[in-house]
Amino acid sequence: MDRATDLFPGAASTTGVVDVLVPVALDHTYSYRVPRGMDLKPGDIVGVPLGPREVLAVVWAENANPDPRLHNRLKDVSEKLEVPPLKPELRSLVDWVANYTLSPRGMVLRMCLRMGEHLGPERVRLGVRLVGEPPKRLTPARRRVIEAVSDGLLHGKSDLVREIGVSSSVIDGLVDERTLTVEAMPRALPPPAPDPSFAQPEFFDAQLAGVAAMRALAADGGFQVALLDGVTGSGKTEVYFEAVAETVRRGRQSLILMPEISLTGQFLDRFSRRFGVRPLEWHSELTPRTRQRNWAAIAAGEAPVVVGARSALFLPYADLGLIVVDEEHDQAYKQDEGAHYHARDMAVVRGHIAKFPVVLASATPSVETEVNARKGRYQRVALPSRFGGQHMPHIEAIDLRREPPPRGRYISPRLAGEIRTAIERGEQALLFLNRRGYAPLTLCRACGHRFACTICDAWLVDHRFRQRLVCHHCGFSMPRPPTCPHCAAEESLVAVGPGVERLQEEAAALFPEARSMVLSSDLITSIETMRAELTEIAEGRVDLIIGTQLVAKGHNFPRLNLVGVVDADLGLGNGDPRAAERTWQLLNQVIGRAGREQGRGRGYLQTHQPEHPVMKALVACDREAFYTSEIDARERTGYPPFGRLASLIISAGDRPTAEGFARRLVASAPREEGVLLLGPAEAPLAVIKGCYRFRLLLKSARNFDLSDYLRHWLAHAEKPKGNLKLEVDVDPQSFL
């Protein structure tokens, strides 16, 4: 009698018990019996019954000592999927992220199994081939199909439907008539491997030390973190490609993380020029079938290089040997739904667990990364000058107190004159304003009524291109009414303040001959549309670009030589501890688009406070002064990276419920020296989607285990019930 039969009388058909983790919002594992003949090890992906349904799960541990009291309640594992198991390093990452962020382990595991019902062997595609005579009844649709398959080759059924414009029933009818036969389509071949020697670039002298450092980093193969610190236009991408090339030569996989999928168009072209093929992509815009195929290729080791958004960090790589985090400072790396993690930091954690190098690349490193480099925790690889000897842009401040724009306008006369001169010279210009839509507020001149969202504590933004007033927090929208809904006054509604759509209207009046284009996330319908618009700009078919922060994210505009920042003060007055850092990074990045390939770039900052340290540092191009000042301020106040923060957001359908729970939660907090608990206070956005929100903020020393403190506190605190919701964010990036 085997051990399973000893434990469970009557269980002769099983060989043991395993604990599995299910990718749902639960932290604990479930025990299941292993049927005889099924060999399971930790990491195997299985199907198990959970309640009335079958779900995917991962074997987390072998259970050598199951509770005898459960012998008649355990269910059997239904199946073992024929896919590679999750490696120990990835399971360790899941445990680490869940422990640090206080997220259920199942929610973190869910990011590793992004395929859902598509996980497993690729579904066989069916095709049709011409094998018989045309039928007696030959309709025009049937004739088109027969002409399309007359070459005798195998054609995908869905491809024919799409290309010829016939229904699938027409093809099925020809199969029934034995004119066509159905066959399985051959499995798609894995993508060709990148060739690390395909087109090795010529590096200029200032890049050679960086190239050598990247190659050495990858050749060593052990865990270390390098900051590739290069000014805009210095060729950081080509330099870290050398680390990728060395990793490919050694037969290991590389992951390149990017903050925005819109960045990948130009990037993929650059990668192809260097390595001869494109890398595998991973992001939310992929079709389910492509995601399935790419997931399988990554797990099988058939994808040497993967380029993806933050979720690509949790894929089951067969042998990951390098992670590059491009634009590591970007706020988009922070996941604010589900498991609250920062992809940059978790990339470092994954590298540490699996013992491989991590490269963080940026022209404007985050303060956290800059401090780590200054303290020697990260290796700094500097690229201090632009590729090809191009100069950094010359930057000037336009004091709006002395040189204001005309009434009702937002572009100052000096900036307008510079743009006009640039366009006359055949150069491109960029007007930057980090505000979507036409205007941030609409009000009635007669009664003062302001249009606000009905379920959020926010004004409705006027979007003239869409003819709607829109809430940017919940998506609520309404047509712009002809009269005031409060006082019924006609023609009394006015737009207050500028957005990029309003700037285009003003630019059309100032520069009627210029070809302009607005780049804003509101106006992008697909990744293909975005890439087509960027191509138009790169080819010089646009004279004036008007954009939000989308334009600051790594795009290369070869003909752009002038950047005008319409409201440089916009991000400085919101009470965010990172406001100065983010403004510095954003304006540096957007002005850095200018003068990258020809001529001398110029940047103009329209500001009401030219004496602000951020503006002075930008104009003087003195990054050391900015970082030193910002680091000193953080150290004095104990903000990250010299201290730790955690945010707790309590939300409910009514204000008293949310506030009451927040106060009871504060009362139950353990008293711990070195932990400062602030709040409860209304969140800056007090109502979102009809939920009232209160915020608690915890602050502690850097060496204090804030995650453990939170776990102990919340385990013994009152649990939210009904419509109450408690959201925990360790290391928050947003304070709204």
XYZ file of C-alpha atoms in Angstrom:
736
model
C 0.000 0.000 0.000
C 1.472 3.386 -1.007
C 1.637 6.483 1.173
C -1.478 8.069 -0.370
C -3.500 4.970 0.463
C -2.124 5.021 4.024
C -3.270 8.623 4.415
C -6.577 8.247 2.628
C -8.241 4.817 2.820
C -9.932 4.107 -0.495
C -7.657 6.481 -2.401
C -5.907 3.735 -4.375
C -6.134 5.781 -7.582
C -4.013 8.672 -6.265
C -0.304 9.092 -5.669
C -0.119 12.102 -3.330
C -1.286 15.601 -2.518
C -0.085 18.942 -3.853
C -0.779 22.521 -2.837
C -1.729 24.737 -5.765
C -1.977 28.499 -6.121
C -4.941 29.778 -8.115
C -4.651 33.084 -10.038
C -7.491 34.824 -8.187
C -7.531 37.390 -5.374
C -6.515 34.892 -2.677
C -3.262 34.589 -0.771
C -3.372 30.937 0.290
C -2.985 27.658 -1.583
C -5.482 24.795 -1.939
C -4.715 21.098 -1.562
C -5.630 18.624 -4.326
C -5.076 14.920 -4.831
C -2.804 13.802 -7.642
C -4.401 11.056 -9.779
C -2.365 7.900 -10.358
C -0.195 8.196 -13.421
C 0.083 12.003 -13.192
C 3.545 13.195 -12.162
C 3.442 16.690 -10.691
C 6.259 18.915 -9.470
C 6.263 22.493 -8.108
C 5.818 24.909 -10.995
C 3.634 22.643 -13.119
C 0.559 24.342 -14.576
C -2.610 22.350 -13.988
C -6.360 22.530 -14.302
C -8.313 22.061 -11.076
C -11.971 22.247 -10.054
C -12.728 25.331 -7.956
C -16.358 25.478 -6.939
C -18.507 24.886 -10.000
C -15.806 25.683 -12.576
C -12.446 24.557 -13.864
C -9.568 27.004 -13.392
C -5.881 27.171 -14.130
C -3.499 26.843 -11.194
C 0.184 26.296 -10.477
C 1.579 23.585 -8.230
C 3.270 25.566 -5.475
C 4.477 22.747 -3.225
C 4.238 19.036 -2.625
C 2.182 18.395 0.490
C 3.911 15.554 2.330
C 1.709 15.868 5.415
C -1.881 16.589 4.372
C -4.500 17.010 7.058
C -6.088 13.548 7.543
C -9.400 15.227 8.348
C -9.663 16.395 4.731
C -9.307 12.980 3.096
C -12.915 12.843 1.917
C -13.094 16.491 0.885
C -10.063 16.794 -1.400
C -10.705 16.941 -5.136
C -8.437 15.560 -7.842
C -6.264 17.626 -10.153
C -8.101 17.527 -13.473
C -5.191 17.778 -15.897
C -1.562 18.744 -16.311
C -1.048 21.233 -19.130
C 1.657 20.461 -21.641
C 3.502 23.738 -21.156
C 6.834 24.459 -19.447
C 6.528 24.794 -15.650
C 7.086 28.088 -13.837
C 10.705 28.145 -12.726
C 11.668 28.545 -9.039
C 12.954 32.090 -9.649
C 9.578 33.204 -11.017
C 7.685 31.580 -8.133
C 10.055 33.317 -5.730
C 9.339 36.624 -7.481
C 5.582 36.055 -7.063
C 6.055 35.425 -3.330
C 8.369 38.446 -2.952
C 6.092 40.883 -4.784
C 3.019 39.689 -2.899
C 4.814 40.005 0.441
C 6.206 43.470 -0.296
C 3.085 45.016 -1.825
C 0.554 43.215 0.435
C -1.163 41.863 -2.675
C -2.769 38.404 -2.703
C -0.299 35.930 -4.201
C -2.976 34.771 -6.604
C -3.230 38.260 -8.119
C 0.517 38.372 -8.708
C 0.454 34.858 -10.200
C -2.298 36.029 -12.544
C 0.231 38.295 -14.258
C 2.350 35.211 -15.050
C -0.612 33.401 -16.628
C -1.964 36.160 -18.829
C -3.402 33.668 -21.286
C -6.473 32.521 -19.340
C -8.383 29.978 -21.404
C -5.859 30.395 -24.236
C -3.035 28.820 -22.219
C -1.858 25.442 -23.423
C -1.093 23.951 -26.849
C -1.837 26.335 -29.693
C -5.257 25.789 -31.226
C -5.029 24.125 -34.605
C -5.957 26.470 -37.439
C -7.910 25.000 -40.320
C -7.279 25.773 -43.961
C -8.863 24.807 -47.265
C -7.320 23.517 -50.489
C -8.804 23.164 -53.999
C -9.149 19.440 -54.808
C -12.303 18.985 -56.941
C -14.340 20.386 -59.788
C -16.437 23.538 -59.356
C -20.029 22.825 -58.268
C -22.897 23.005 -60.747
C -24.389 26.021 -58.988
C -21.584 28.592 -59.234
C -22.477 31.900 -57.588
C -20.248 35.000 -57.894
C -19.077 34.502 -54.289
C -18.173 30.871 -54.950
C -16.327 31.868 -58.120
C -14.212 34.399 -56.159
C -13.245 31.727 -53.627
C -12.270 29.220 -56.317
C -10.157 31.836 -58.107
C -8.396 32.683 -54.831
C -7.439 29.046 -54.118
C -6.722 28.053 -57.732
C -2.977 27.825 -56.936
C -3.636 24.548 -55.114
C -2.015 25.835 -51.912
C -3.478 25.665 -48.413
C -5.302 28.896 -47.477
C -6.503 29.870 -44.023
C -10.283 29.897 -43.886
C -10.456 33.085 -41.823
C -7.938 34.740 -44.163
C -10.141 34.010 -47.186
C -13.208 35.401 -45.443
C -11.355 38.624 -44.685
C -9.547 39.062 -48.005
C -12.309 38.088 -50.446
C -15.234 39.498 -48.514
C -17.372 36.356 -48.444
C -19.073 34.654 -45.527
C -17.671 31.450 -44.040
C -20.851 29.639 -45.154
C -19.770 30.081 -48.802
C -16.523 28.237 -48.058
C -18.386 25.585 -46.030
C -20.705 25.041 -49.004
C -17.742 24.410 -51.311
C -16.378 21.926 -48.780
C -19.748 20.120 -48.750
C -19.628 20.030 -52.570
C -16.130 18.461 -52.292
C -14.625 21.268 -54.326
C -12.490 22.180 -51.318
C -11.013 19.996 -48.609
C -10.226 21.013 -45.029
C -6.715 20.462 -43.659
C -4.834 21.554 -40.565
C -2.620 24.571 -41.136
C 1.056 23.997 -40.245
C 2.176 25.464 -36.927
C 3.773 28.870 -37.268
C 7.542 28.655 -37.158
C 9.278 30.404 -34.266
C 10.588 33.848 -35.185
C 14.168 33.901 -36.479
C 16.762 34.643 -33.832
C 18.368 38.091 -33.746
C 21.890 38.124 -35.183
C 24.204 39.941 -32.740
C 26.701 40.526 -35.578
C 24.187 41.618 -38.220
C 25.077 45.328 -38.354
C 27.460 46.454 -35.655
C 27.318 50.256 -35.538
C 30.182 52.700 -35.594
C 30.370 54.264 -32.146
C 31.881 57.656 -31.510
C 34.555 58.146 -28.855
C 32.213 59.276 -26.063
C 30.211 56.042 -26.451
C 33.066 53.541 -26.470
C 33.454 53.343 -22.681
C 29.709 52.783 -22.331
C 29.742 50.080 -25.013
C 32.603 48.277 -23.253
C 30.767 48.494 -19.915
C 27.559 47.057 -21.398
C 29.401 44.150 -23.029
C 31.305 43.412 -19.823
C 28.116 43.540 -17.773
C 26.419 40.957 -19.988
C 29.529 38.787 -20.286
C 29.908 38.584 -16.511
C 26.281 37.450 -16.257
C 25.997 37.874 -12.477
C 23.649 40.215 -10.647
C 24.525 43.871 -10.777
C 22.597 47.009 -11.651
C 23.956 49.607 -14.064
C 22.531 53.069 -14.659
C 23.036 54.011 -18.324
C 22.988 57.755 -17.745
C 23.039 59.552 -21.085
C 21.769 62.929 -22.191
C 18.915 62.995 -24.694
C 20.192 62.029 -28.136
C 23.383 60.368 -26.830
C 22.574 56.966 -28.357
C 21.625 55.077 -25.186
C 19.563 52.584 -27.179
C 22.441 51.574 -29.462
C 24.737 51.299 -26.432
C 22.502 48.981 -24.414
C 21.873 46.960 -27.584
C 25.469 45.769 -27.071
C 24.462 44.201 -23.737
C 21.554 42.532 -25.546
C 23.864 41.299 -28.315
C 26.273 39.764 -25.808
C 23.382 38.073 -23.994
C 22.110 36.618 -27.290
C 25.607 35.306 -28.076
C 25.557 33.456 -24.776
C 22.252 31.804 -25.615
C 20.190 33.603 -22.976
C 17.056 35.721 -23.219
C 16.809 39.497 -22.853
C 13.831 41.608 -21.813
C 13.602 45.288 -22.778
C 10.898 47.068 -20.790
C 9.369 50.244 -22.217
C 6.928 52.583 -20.449
C 4.598 53.113 -23.405
C 3.672 50.796 -26.262
C 3.516 53.858 -28.534
C 7.310 53.995 -28.222
C 7.846 50.634 -29.836
C 7.303 51.594 -33.510
C 10.557 53.507 -34.019
C 12.288 51.218 -31.534
C 11.390 48.047 -33.449
C 12.811 49.570 -36.627
C 16.071 50.423 -34.842
C 16.259 46.923 -33.391
C 15.712 45.397 -36.832
C 18.470 47.521 -38.361
C 20.874 46.330 -35.649
C 19.913 42.633 -35.376
C 18.288 41.839 -38.737
C 14.912 40.837 -37.268
C 12.331 42.308 -34.952
C 12.075 41.157 -31.335
C 9.000 39.518 -29.880
C 6.424 42.012 -28.541
C 4.335 41.751 -25.379
C 1.626 44.282 -24.557
C -2.125 44.631 -24.152
C -2.768 45.420 -27.835
C -1.838 41.904 -29.000
C -4.626 39.607 -30.175
C -5.386 36.581 -27.964
C -3.870 34.218 -30.534
C -0.662 36.269 -30.771
C -0.428 36.469 -26.979
C -0.812 32.696 -26.787
C 1.874 32.135 -29.403
C 4.280 34.652 -27.859
C 3.745 33.300 -24.326
C 4.561 29.788 -25.546
C 7.646 30.993 -27.447
C 8.944 32.840 -24.374
C 8.391 29.833 -22.100
C 10.036 27.471 -24.597
C 13.097 29.684 -25.024
C 12.233 30.459 -28.673
C 12.172 34.231 -28.065
C 15.752 35.465 -27.522
C 14.646 39.103 -27.096
C 11.303 40.390 -25.799
C 10.185 44.024 -25.874
C 7.204 44.778 -23.698
C 5.261 46.865 -21.241
C 5.587 46.347 -17.483
C 3.523 43.128 -17.489
C 6.264 41.421 -19.564
C 8.316 41.315 -16.367
C 6.217 38.410 -15.049
C 6.402 36.125 -18.096
C 7.878 32.612 -17.662
C 11.195 33.026 -19.506
C 13.106 29.814 -20.144
C 16.479 31.433 -19.385
C 16.306 35.172 -18.736
C 19.788 36.689 -18.618
C 19.263 40.468 -18.881
C 16.612 43.107 -18.209
C 16.855 46.620 -19.656
C 14.435 49.196 -18.225
C 14.313 52.000 -20.802
C 13.240 55.461 -19.545
C 13.462 54.049 -16.013
C 12.202 57.298 -14.492
C 8.805 57.068 -16.200
C 5.750 57.010 -13.949
C 4.033 54.532 -16.297
C 6.096 51.735 -14.739
C 3.915 51.968 -11.632
C 0.930 49.604 -11.690
C -1.969 51.242 -9.828
C -4.624 48.540 -10.181
C -4.652 45.047 -8.712
C -1.143 44.412 -7.394
C 0.480 47.831 -6.841
C 4.067 47.309 -7.973
C 6.769 49.383 -9.650
C 8.194 47.492 -12.639
C 11.607 49.171 -12.365
C 12.059 48.051 -8.767
C 10.651 44.583 -9.401
C 13.018 44.183 -12.366
C 15.896 44.714 -9.952
C 14.329 42.172 -7.586
C 13.972 39.589 -10.393
C 17.590 40.134 -11.405
C 18.695 39.680 -7.794
C 16.689 36.460 -7.355
C 17.871 34.894 -10.634
C 21.403 36.383 -10.501
C 21.567 38.291 -13.793
C 22.328 41.950 -14.655
C 19.807 44.790 -14.925
C 20.329 47.997 -16.925
C 18.353 51.146 -16.064
C 18.516 53.710 -18.889
C 17.483 57.367 -18.663
C 18.513 60.906 -19.513
C 16.783 62.071 -16.319
C 17.146 59.305 -13.707
C 14.701 59.088 -10.845
C 16.004 60.495 -7.562
C 15.964 56.963 -6.118
C 18.196 55.668 -8.931
C 20.472 58.717 -8.792
C 21.022 58.202 -5.053
C 21.827 54.512 -5.595
C 24.370 55.482 -8.254
C 25.945 58.164 -6.037
C 26.255 55.707 -3.160
C 27.858 53.085 -5.396
C 25.028 50.557 -5.208
C 24.541 50.925 -8.969
C 27.300 51.223 -11.554
C 26.999 54.506 -13.449
C 27.714 54.297 -17.182
C 27.733 57.890 -18.441
C 27.111 59.203 -21.969
C 27.676 62.937 -21.429
C 27.348 64.177 -25.025
C 25.053 63.742 -27.997
C 25.675 61.348 -30.843
C 27.613 62.833 -33.746
C 28.703 65.897 -31.807
C 25.256 67.540 -31.805
C 24.831 70.248 -29.148
C 22.300 70.153 -26.359
C 19.403 72.616 -26.846
C 19.782 76.202 -25.734
C 17.026 76.965 -23.194
C 15.491 80.323 -22.273
C 12.727 81.287 -19.865
C 9.960 83.634 -20.999
C 8.688 85.512 -17.921
C 4.919 85.727 -18.459
C 4.706 88.513 -15.886
C 6.700 90.726 -18.266
C 5.902 89.192 -21.670
C 2.313 87.984 -21.393
C 0.384 86.714 -24.405
C -2.506 88.836 -25.746
C -5.781 88.566 -23.836
C -7.524 85.282 -24.582
C -4.328 83.804 -26.049
C -1.694 81.497 -24.530
C 1.330 81.801 -26.824
C 3.516 84.804 -25.963
C 4.644 87.120 -28.776
C 8.307 86.072 -28.437
C 7.489 82.364 -28.652
C 5.146 82.971 -31.595
C 7.918 84.855 -33.404
C 10.444 82.054 -32.815
C 7.986 79.432 -34.104
C 7.265 81.502 -37.215
C 10.997 81.856 -37.941
C 11.585 78.133 -37.467
C 8.773 77.201 -39.850
C 10.040 79.677 -42.458
C 13.455 77.981 -42.249
C 11.838 74.613 -42.993
C 12.302 73.328 -39.435
C 9.706 71.665 -37.232
C 8.458 73.220 -33.995
C 6.730 71.665 -31.002
C 4.255 73.318 -28.637
C 4.041 71.342 -25.402
C 1.166 71.524 -22.923
C 0.453 68.634 -20.590
C -3.306 69.099 -20.684
C -5.623 67.105 -22.913
C -8.736 68.377 -24.653
C -9.775 71.921 -25.513
C -10.177 73.436 -22.044
C -10.058 72.059 -18.480
C -13.211 73.883 -17.381
C -16.475 75.137 -18.857
C -18.575 77.690 -16.954
C -21.566 79.949 -17.429
C -20.810 83.681 -17.576
C -24.352 84.477 -16.436
C -24.576 82.467 -13.202
C -21.088 81.028 -12.675
C -22.216 77.399 -12.986
C -19.267 75.038 -13.546
C -19.667 71.755 -15.354
C -18.551 68.962 -13.034
C -18.682 65.173 -13.265
C -21.826 63.727 -11.704
C -19.916 60.899 -9.979
C -16.412 62.324 -9.462
C -14.935 65.320 -7.692
C -13.590 66.729 -10.956
C -14.434 69.279 -13.649
C -15.509 68.085 -17.065
C -12.902 68.715 -19.763
C -14.112 70.237 -23.021
C -13.135 68.057 -26.008
C -14.076 70.002 -29.149
C -12.813 67.344 -31.562
C -15.263 64.855 -30.004
C -17.950 67.462 -29.217
C -18.156 66.176 -25.637
C -17.500 67.269 -22.056
C -15.485 64.418 -20.526
C -14.362 63.300 -17.063
C -10.777 62.013 -17.256
C -11.181 59.918 -14.099
C -14.261 57.792 -14.743
C -14.942 58.310 -18.459
C -18.342 59.991 -18.011
C -19.153 62.269 -20.948
C -21.998 64.424 -22.194
C -22.657 66.674 -25.189
C -21.820 70.330 -24.699
C -25.288 71.849 -24.138
C -26.474 74.940 -26.059
C -27.748 76.599 -22.855
C -26.736 76.638 -19.198
C -28.547 73.805 -17.356
C -28.588 75.905 -14.186
C -29.965 79.273 -15.361
C -31.013 78.463 -18.967
C -28.941 81.374 -20.322
C -28.151 81.068 -24.009
C -24.667 81.451 -25.503
C -23.254 82.004 -22.019
C -20.909 79.017 -21.804
C -17.197 79.765 -21.990
C -14.135 77.547 -22.024
C -11.618 78.455 -19.296
C -7.936 77.698 -19.733
C -6.112 75.986 -22.580
C -5.770 72.373 -23.654
C -3.873 71.103 -26.682
C -6.952 71.332 -28.897
C -7.316 75.011 -28.049
C -3.634 75.546 -28.735
C -4.102 74.119 -32.221
C -6.931 76.606 -32.792
C -4.674 79.473 -31.703
C -1.758 78.145 -33.783
C -3.980 77.950 -36.868
C -4.718 81.666 -36.477
C -1.057 82.570 -35.872
C 0.488 80.299 -38.500
C -2.205 79.705 -41.140
C 0.213 78.121 -43.628
C 1.673 75.625 -41.154
C 0.678 71.949 -41.199
C -0.099 71.066 -37.598
C -0.830 67.831 -35.750
C -2.060 67.193 -32.201
C -0.478 64.256 -30.355
C -2.645 63.334 -27.369
C -3.757 60.000 -25.925
C -7.408 61.066 -26.317
C -7.058 61.179 -30.082
C -5.220 57.900 -30.663
C -7.551 55.129 -31.798
C -4.896 52.406 -32.152
C -1.176 51.723 -31.976
C -1.112 51.628 -35.787
C -2.606 55.136 -35.937
C -0.014 56.412 -33.494
C 2.851 54.888 -35.446
C 1.515 56.324 -38.711
C 1.355 59.824 -37.183
C 4.903 59.539 -35.846
C 6.055 58.481 -39.308
C 4.408 61.567 -40.835
C 6.303 63.767 -38.386
C 9.606 61.974 -38.954
C 9.236 62.390 -42.731
C 8.664 66.141 -42.396
C 5.000 66.216 -43.429
C 4.130 68.209 -40.286
C 5.439 71.701 -39.480
C 4.032 72.203 -35.993
C 3.484 69.446 -33.412
C 1.146 70.223 -30.502
C 1.308 67.591 -27.801
C 0.913 66.397 -24.251
C 3.454 64.301 -22.317
C 3.067 61.685 -25.043
C 5.651 63.606 -27.093
C 8.235 63.421 -24.297
C 8.449 59.632 -24.249
C 11.528 58.776 -26.251
C 10.359 59.660 -29.761
C 12.920 60.785 -32.303
C 11.844 63.734 -34.477
C 14.783 64.323 -36.874
C 13.598 67.715 -38.171
C 12.520 69.200 -34.840
C 14.638 72.132 -33.706
C 12.358 74.262 -31.527
C 10.259 73.385 -28.450
C 7.963 75.829 -26.695
C 6.572 74.840 -23.281
C 3.314 76.762 -22.950
C 2.866 76.338 -19.180
C 6.103 75.235 -17.511
C 4.602 75.765 -14.018
C 1.742 73.323 -14.535
C 3.137 70.421 -12.497
C 4.689 72.408 -9.641
C 1.666 73.387 -7.570
C -0.135 70.113 -6.832
C 1.293 69.220 -3.416
C 3.035 66.098 -4.729
C 6.396 65.432 -2.970
C 7.766 64.444 -6.379
C 6.416 67.524 -8.184
C 9.815 69.176 -8.696
C 11.422 65.932 -9.862
C 8.634 65.155 -12.315
C 8.595 68.671 -13.750
C 12.376 68.572 -14.185
C 12.211 65.189 -15.919
C 9.253 66.013 -18.142
C 10.563 69.370 -19.374
C 14.071 67.989 -19.854
C 12.714 65.117 -21.907
C 10.414 67.243 -24.069
C 13.039 69.914 -24.785
C 15.484 67.095 -25.465
C 13.489 66.217 -28.599
C 14.969 69.316 -30.269
C 18.156 69.489 -32.324
C 19.000 65.781 -32.219
C 20.168 65.429 -35.826
C 20.717 68.848 -37.406
C 21.099 72.455 -36.321
C 21.038 73.729 -32.736
C 17.933 72.934 -30.733
C 16.193 75.711 -28.815
C 13.747 75.488 -25.937
C 11.496 78.195 -24.474
C 9.810 77.904 -21.079
C 6.772 80.122 -20.545
C 6.649 80.570 -16.777
C 5.349 82.866 -14.050
C 8.194 81.855 -11.718
C 11.535 81.906 -13.574
C 13.267 82.108 -10.193
C 12.020 78.623 -9.205
C 14.959 76.184 -8.684
C 13.610 73.857 -11.381
C 13.417 76.667 -13.965
C 16.856 77.997 -13.051
C 18.405 74.521 -13.326
C 16.748 73.920 -16.692
C 17.901 77.240 -18.157
C 21.449 76.734 -16.835
C 21.455 73.056 -17.981
C 22.747 72.320 -14.478
C 21.450 68.853 -13.642
C 23.930 68.411 -10.783
C 22.526 71.455 -9.024
C 18.986 70.150 -9.373
C 19.762 66.644 -8.140
C 21.883 67.887 -5.241
C 19.146 70.292 -4.137
C 16.380 67.708 -4.503
C 18.351 64.964 -2.730
C 19.190 67.300 0.166
C 15.512 68.231 0.525
C 14.426 64.574 0.515
C 17.059 63.661 3.095
C 16.041 66.507 5.422
C 12.350 65.578 5.271
C 12.805 61.797 5.273
C 11.060 61.247 1.948
C 12.069 58.410 -0.408
C 14.683 57.187 -0.911
C 15.692 58.235 2.614
C 12.398 57.114 4.095
C 9.492 54.919 3.147
C 5.865 55.727 2.371
C 2.670 53.727 2.149
C -0.758 55.007 1.188
C -4.092 53.575 2.293
C -7.185 54.671 0.383
C -10.572 53.951 1.978
C -13.580 54.327 -0.300
C -17.307 53.820 0.160
C -20.609 54.822 -1.385
C -21.137 57.610 1.164
C -18.857 59.975 3.030
C -19.722 59.032 6.674
C -19.074 55.333 6.024
C -15.679 55.979 4.455
C -14.607 58.493 7.091
C -15.870 56.353 9.982
C -13.991 53.273 8.820
C -10.828 55.352 8.242
C -10.977 56.717 11.805
C -11.519 53.246 13.303
C -8.624 51.962 11.240
C -6.348 54.700 12.613
C -7.459 53.910 16.174
C -6.410 50.271 15.738
C -2.928 51.082 14.367
C -0.069 49.695 16.491
C 2.049 52.346 18.152
C 5.551 52.005 16.758
C 8.452 54.389 17.248
C 9.591 55.753 13.930
C 6.245 55.308 12.176
C 4.264 58.464 11.461
C 0.603 58.004 10.554
C -1.024 60.980 8.827
C -4.773 61.245 8.364
C -7.436 60.369 7.747
C -8.011 63.198 5.315
C -10.087 63.528 2.198
C -8.093 62.433 -0.834
C -7.291 65.273 -3.243
C -9.802 63.622 -5.575
C -12.424 63.087 -2.888
C -14.994 61.352 -5.108
C -14.296 59.014 -8.035
C -17.024 56.998 -9.761
C -19.443 57.831 -6.996
C -17.152 56.555 -4.218
C -16.058 58.870 -1.409
C -12.351 58.541 -0.666
C -10.228 59.123 2.449
C -6.486 58.679 2.600
C -4.016 57.610 5.255
C -0.299 58.112 4.702
C 2.377 56.186 6.590
C 5.934 57.405 6.776
C 8.881 55.528 8.267
C 12.654 55.269 8.210
C 14.247 53.567 5.222
C 15.393 50.525 7.194
C 11.979 49.914 8.780
C 9.923 46.961 7.474
C 6.821 48.928 6.588
C 5.228 46.009 4.735
C 5.432 43.798 7.821
C 3.987 46.575 9.999
C 1.055 46.994 7.600
C 0.463 43.241 7.435
C 0.346 42.921 11.236
C -1.899 45.989 11.577
C -4.417 45.011 8.921
C -4.573 41.375 10.092
C -5.948 42.543 13.441
C -7.951 45.537 12.192
C -11.609 45.681 11.226
C -12.204 44.223 7.761
C -14.030 46.293 5.122
C -17.525 45.015 4.355
C -20.258 45.852 1.894
C -19.276 48.677 -0.417
C -16.262 49.623 1.709
C -12.933 49.134 -0.014
C -9.400 49.389 1.348
C -6.546 49.857 -1.123
C -2.922 49.591 0.036
C -0.105 51.112 -2.016
C 3.441 50.592 -0.749
C 5.841 53.157 -2.274
C 3.059 55.261 -3.867
C 3.850 57.355 -6.931
C 0.515 59.182 -7.107
C -0.983 61.195 -4.258
C -4.437 61.809 -5.752
